[in-house]
Short mmCIF file of C-alpha atoms in Angstrom, two decimals:
data_model
loop_
_atom_site.label_atom_id
_atom_site.label_comp_id
_atom_site.label_asym_id
_atom_site.label_seq_id
_atom_site.Cartn_x
_atom_site.Cartn_y
_atom_site.Cartn_z
CA MET A 72 0.00 0.00 0.00
CA GLN A 73 1.35 3.42 -0.96
CA PRO A 74 1.77 5.94 1.88
CA ASN A 75 -1.17 8.26 2.46
CA ARG A 76 -0.17 11.67 1.06
CA ILE A 77 -1.82 13.62 3.84
CA ARG A 78 0.11 11.65 6.45
CA GLN A 79 3.32 12.23 4.51
CA LEU A 80 2.73 15.99 4.52
CA TRP A 81 1.95 16.00 8.22
CA SER A 82 5.08 13.98 9.00
CA GLU A 83 7.03 16.79 7.29
CA ASN A 84 5.09 19.46 9.24
CA LYS A 85 3.48 20.72 6.05
CA PRO A 86 -0.21 21.68 5.74
CA ALA A 87 -2.48 20.01 3.19
CA VAL A 88 -4.42 22.16 0.72
CA ASN A 89 -7.80 20.50 0.25
CA GLY A 90 -10.33 20.91 -2.52
CA TRP A 91 -14.05 20.14 -2.19
CA LEU A 92 -16.22 18.26 -4.68
CA SER A 93 -19.99 18.78 -4.61
CA THR A 94 -21.10 18.23 -8.20
CA GLY A 95 -21.13 14.43 -8.36
CA SER A 96 -19.10 14.42 -11.58
CA GLY A 97 -16.12 12.18 -12.22
CA PHE A 98 -14.93 14.58 -14.92
CA VAL A 99 -15.04 17.55 -12.53
CA ALA A 100 -13.13 15.45 -9.99
CA GLU A 101 -10.52 14.70 -12.65
CA ILE A 102 -10.22 18.39 -13.56
CA MET A 103 -9.84 19.42 -9.93
CA ALA A 104 -7.22 16.71 -9.38
CA GLU A 105 -4.99 18.37 -11.98
CA GLN A 106 -4.95 21.77 -10.26
CA GLY A 107 -2.36 21.08 -7.56
CA TYR A 108 -4.43 20.11 -4.53
CA ASP A 109 -2.92 17.78 -1.96
CA THR A 110 -6.29 16.28 -1.05
CA LEU A 111 -9.80 16.35 -2.48
CA THR A 112 -12.94 15.73 -0.45
CA ILE A 113 -16.00 14.17 -2.07
CA ASP A 114 -18.98 15.60 -0.18
CA THR A 115 -21.70 12.98 0.12
CA GLN A 116 -23.49 14.97 2.83
CA HIS A 117 -24.49 18.09 0.90
CA GLY A 118 -23.05 17.20 -2.51
CA LEU A 119 -25.30 16.20 -5.42
CA MET A 120 -24.34 12.54 -5.59
CA GLY A 121 -25.04 9.01 -4.51
CA HIS A 122 -22.62 6.19 -3.82
CA ALA A 123 -22.20 5.26 -7.49
CA GLU A 124 -21.13 8.78 -8.39
CA CYS A 125 -18.79 8.83 -5.38
CA VAL A 126 -17.09 5.66 -6.62
CA SER A 127 -16.70 7.14 -10.11
CA MET A 128 -15.09 10.22 -8.61
CA LEU A 129 -12.69 8.12 -6.52
CA ILE A 130 -11.71 6.26 -9.70
CA ALA A 131 -11.10 9.59 -11.45
CA LEU A 132 -8.69 10.63 -8.68
CA ARG A 133 -6.69 7.40 -8.65
CA ASN A 134 -3.71 8.35 -10.82
CA SER A 135 -3.48 11.99 -9.77
CA GLY A 136 -1.44 11.59 -6.59
CA VAL A 137 -4.17 13.47 -4.72
CA CYS A 138 -5.31 11.94 -1.42
CA PRO A 139 -9.02 11.03 -1.74
CA LEU A 140 -11.25 11.94 1.22
CA VAL A 141 -15.00 11.53 1.63
CA ARG A 142 -17.36 13.46 3.86
CA VAL A 143 -20.04 10.99 4.82
CA PRO A 144 -23.68 12.07 5.25
CA TRP A 145 -23.87 11.44 9.00
CA LEU A 146 -22.51 9.35 11.84
CA ASP A 147 -23.49 5.88 10.68
CA PRO A 148 -21.02 3.00 10.38
CA ALA A 149 -22.47 1.84 7.04
CA PRO A 150 -21.53 4.85 4.84
CA VAL A 151 -18.18 5.18 6.63
CA MET A 152 -17.24 1.58 5.83
CA ARG A 153 -18.69 1.82 2.33
CA ALA A 154 -16.62 4.91 1.48
CA LEU A 155 -13.46 3.23 2.80
CA ASP A 156 -14.22 0.05 0.84
CA ALA A 157 -14.59 2.24 -2.26
CA GLY A 158 -11.06 3.58 -1.77
CA ALA A 159 -11.26 6.71 0.37
CA LEU A 160 -8.12 7.25 2.43
CA GLY A 161 -9.82 9.55 4.89
CA ILE A 162 -13.29 10.24 6.24
CA ILE A 163 -14.72 13.54 7.46
CA CYS A 164 -17.72 12.82 9.68
CA PRO A 165 -20.20 15.65 10.37
CA MET A 166 -21.98 16.47 13.60
CA ILE A 167 -19.78 14.65 16.09
CA ASN A 168 -21.10 16.05 19.37
CA THR A 169 -19.82 13.76 22.14
CA ARG A 170 -16.94 11.47 23.07
CA ALA A 171 -19.25 8.48 22.62
CA GLU A 172 -20.06 9.53 19.05
CA ALA A 173 -16.36 10.05 18.33
CA GLU A 174 -15.65 6.55 19.64
CA GLN A 175 -18.39 5.14 17.39
CA PHE A 176 -16.84 6.92 14.41
CA VAL A 177 -13.35 5.59 15.16
CA GLY A 178 -14.78 2.10 15.57
CA ALA A 179 -16.31 2.22 12.09
CA MET A 180 -12.98 3.37 10.63
CA LYS A 181 -10.85 0.50 11.92
CA TYR A 182 -10.67 -3.26 11.57
CA PRO A 183 -10.63 -5.43 14.73
CA PRO A 184 -9.19 -5.36 17.30
CA ASP A 185 -9.16 -1.54 17.05
CA GLY A 186 -12.70 -1.22 15.73
CA ILE A 187 -15.67 -2.97 14.19
CA ARG A 188 -15.06 -2.33 10.50
CA SER A 189 -16.23 -5.29 8.45
CA PHE A 190 -13.78 -6.72 5.92
CA GLY A 191 -14.75 -6.23 2.29
CA PRO A 192 -12.48 -3.64 0.62
CA THR A 193 -14.10 -4.16 -2.78
CA ARG A 194 -12.27 -1.38 -4.60
CA ALA A 195 -9.78 -0.33 -1.91
CA ILE A 196 -7.69 -3.46 -2.36
CA ILE A 197 -7.56 -2.79 -6.12
CA ALA A 198 -6.71 0.88 -5.72
CA HIS A 199 -4.26 0.53 -2.83
CA GLY A 200 -2.83 -2.96 -3.23
CA PRO A 201 -2.75 -6.31 -1.43
CA GLY A 202 -1.19 -4.77 1.68
CA TYR A 203 -4.31 -2.73 2.31
CA TYR A 204 -5.71 -4.76 5.20
CA ALA A 205 -2.46 -4.72 7.18
CA ALA A 206 -1.93 -0.97 6.69
CA ALA A 207 -5.45 0.43 6.72
CA ASN A 208 -5.89 0.98 10.47
CA ASP A 209 -2.76 3.14 10.60
CA ASP A 210 -3.08 4.73 7.17
CA VAL A 211 -6.67 5.96 6.83
CA VAL A 212 -7.44 9.29 8.50
CA GLY A 213 -10.55 10.15 10.51
CA PHE A 214 -11.74 13.75 10.97
CA ALA A 215 -14.49 14.52 13.49
CA MET A 216 -16.37 17.68 12.55
CA ILE A 217 -16.92 20.17 15.35
CA GLU A 218 -19.85 22.32 14.28
CA THR A 219 -22.41 22.58 17.09
CA GLU A 220 -22.70 24.19 20.50
CA GLU A 221 -22.76 20.73 22.07
CA ALA A 222 -19.62 19.63 20.24
CA PHE A 223 -17.87 22.85 21.22
CA ALA A 224 -18.72 22.25 24.87
CA ASN A 225 -17.36 18.69 24.59
CA VAL A 226 -14.37 19.42 22.38
CA GLU A 227 -11.75 18.40 24.95
CA GLU A 228 -13.39 15.02 25.51
CA ILE A 229 -13.85 14.48 21.78
CA ALA A 230 -10.22 15.34 21.10
CA ALA A 231 -9.12 12.81 23.73
CA THR A 232 -10.80 9.92 21.86
CA PRO A 233 -8.26 7.13 21.21
CA GLY A 234 -7.70 6.47 17.52
CA LEU A 235 -9.12 9.78 16.31
CA ASP A 236 -6.76 11.58 13.94
CA ALA A 237 -8.12 15.08 13.55
CA LEU A 238 -10.81 17.64 14.26
CA TYR A 239 -12.43 19.57 11.41
CA VAL A 240 -14.09 22.93 11.91
CA GLY A 241 -17.36 23.54 10.07
CA PRO A 242 -17.64 27.34 10.40
CA SER A 243 -21.15 27.74 8.97
CA ASP A 244 -22.99 25.37 11.29
CA LEU A 245 -20.75 26.34 14.19
CA ALA A 246 -21.69 30.00 13.77
CA SER A 247 -25.40 29.19 13.50
CA SER A 248 -25.28 26.99 16.59
CA LEU A 249 -23.06 29.09 18.84
CA GLY A 250 -24.83 32.25 17.75
CA GLN A 251 -28.26 30.76 18.52
CA GLY A 252 -29.45 31.97 15.13
CA ARG A 253 -27.99 35.44 15.64
CA LEU A 254 -25.16 34.79 13.18
CA PRO A 255 -25.84 33.73 9.61
CA PRO A 256 -24.03 30.65 8.31
CA GLY A 257 -20.85 31.29 6.39
CA VAL A 258 -17.13 30.70 6.28
CA ASP A 259 -14.14 33.02 6.87
CA ARG A 260 -15.56 34.23 10.18
CA GLU A 261 -14.33 37.61 11.41
CA GLU A 262 -16.41 37.94 14.59
CA GLN A 263 -14.01 37.86 17.52
CA ASP A 264 -16.08 35.31 19.43
CA MET A 265 -16.06 33.02 16.41
CA ILE A 266 -12.32 33.40 15.91
CA ASP A 267 -11.85 32.59 19.59
CA ALA A 268 -14.07 29.50 19.21
CA ILE A 269 -12.19 28.31 16.12
CA ARG A 270 -8.87 28.72 17.85
CA ARG A 271 -10.13 26.93 20.95
CA ILE A 272 -11.00 23.92 18.78
CA LEU A 273 -7.54 24.09 17.24
CA ASP A 274 -5.95 24.26 20.69
CA ALA A 275 -7.92 21.22 21.86
CA ALA A 276 -6.72 19.24 18.86
CA LYS A 277 -3.09 20.17 19.45
CA LYS A 278 -3.32 19.50 23.17
CA HIS A 279 -4.35 15.91 22.49
CA GLY A 280 -1.91 15.31 19.64
CA LEU A 281 -4.46 15.59 16.85
CA ARG A 282 -4.38 17.42 13.55
CA ALA A 283 -6.94 20.08 12.64
CA GLY A 284 -8.70 21.13 9.45
CA ILE A 285 -11.07 23.95 8.53
CA PHE A 286 -13.27 24.96 5.60
CA CYS A 287 -12.27 28.37 4.19
CA GLY A 288 -13.78 30.59 1.55
CA SER A 289 -10.62 32.29 0.29
CA PRO A 290 -6.88 31.68 -0.08
CA GLU A 291 -6.25 34.59 2.29
CA TYR A 292 -8.25 33.03 5.11
CA ALA A 293 -6.70 29.64 4.43
CA ALA A 294 -3.21 31.11 4.78
CA ARG A 295 -4.29 32.78 8.00
CA ALA A 296 -5.60 29.47 9.33
CA VAL A 297 -2.27 27.82 8.57
CA GLU A 298 -0.53 30.59 10.50
CA TRP A 299 -2.78 29.76 13.46
CA GLY A 300 -1.65 26.14 13.20
CA PHE A 301 -4.25 24.31 11.08
CA ASP A 302 -2.93 21.23 9.27
CA MET A 303 -5.48 21.08 6.45
CA VAL A 304 -7.30 23.98 4.82
CA THR A 305 -10.17 23.59 2.38
CA VAL A 306 -10.39 26.46 -0.10
CA GLN A 307 -13.97 26.71 -1.42
CA ASN A 308 -15.79 24.01 -3.37
CA ASP A 309 -16.08 23.20 -7.05
CA THR A 310 -19.47 24.85 -7.53
CA ARG A 311 -18.44 28.17 -5.99
CA LEU A 312 -15.15 28.20 -7.90
CA LEU A 313 -17.02 27.58 -11.17
CA ALA A 314 -19.58 30.28 -10.37
CA ALA A 315 -16.88 32.81 -9.44
CA ALA A 316 -14.86 32.15 -12.60
CA ALA A 317 -17.96 32.37 -14.80
CA GLU A 318 -19.13 35.57 -13.12
CA LYS A 319 -15.71 37.18 -13.58
CA SER A 320 -15.54 36.13 -17.24
CA VAL A 321 -19.02 37.42 -18.06
CA ALA A 322 -18.48 40.72 -16.22
CA LYS A 323 -15.19 41.35 -18.04
CA THR A 324 -16.73 40.44 -21.41
CA ARG A 325 -19.63 42.85 -20.89
CA ALA A 326 -17.27 45.59 -19.75
CA LEU A 327 -15.13 45.17 -22.85
CA ILE A 328 -18.18 45.18 -25.12
CA ALA A 329 -19.37 48.37 -23.46
CA GLY A 330 -15.95 49.92 -23.95
CA ASP A 331 -15.25 50.29 -20.24
CA ASP A 332 -11.63 50.28 -19.12
#
């Protein structure tokens, strides 16, 4: 089994730049894989895809050198195991609110005796080789998303979960939850209380020897997050990047047609 790229980067104290795939298209995944990302996350929670599309996207990433991650829909062992069997080398699990839920997530990630993962790596053994079973427990990466008031209150206990690799900050839901509806969802938070909350999650991860990731809306905020100490930064998703590029192209075309400088 080839070393997991994200673990290689972390062993060299380098952050991973992560892309986000929401469209459910293998071709879009292939395009994104050629743009220089270290990791790409297939979003099966809010993305427009089912398992078949997810598998096609994992296949499209195979020869790129990009580490394939999947965000599962929810805390449920079945989609976690299914994504790993399809070849994901890391799982981001949303809405982890307690130590018990974090333990359940870790259990689904790992083969016995470390967990309860059932053996059946249908595509993983093809994609990653015959040494997959022996290496999987140490090689795959599990991110617990911290994105609710309850999770924030329990972040120290969650971070202390044996076998968990990383925490992942979901700024939109975290803002909605901590703000009790006062703050609109969104990334790149500038409110001081939100920055303090984000950095507290980061501190909890580091205190317990974990890595930390965060979803960002801009390269500038991603660079800032790395300065704080984050180990993986997601910079927008495919749909927003496409919309932004199209908007810029159309606006410039109309300005040129109108004769504006």
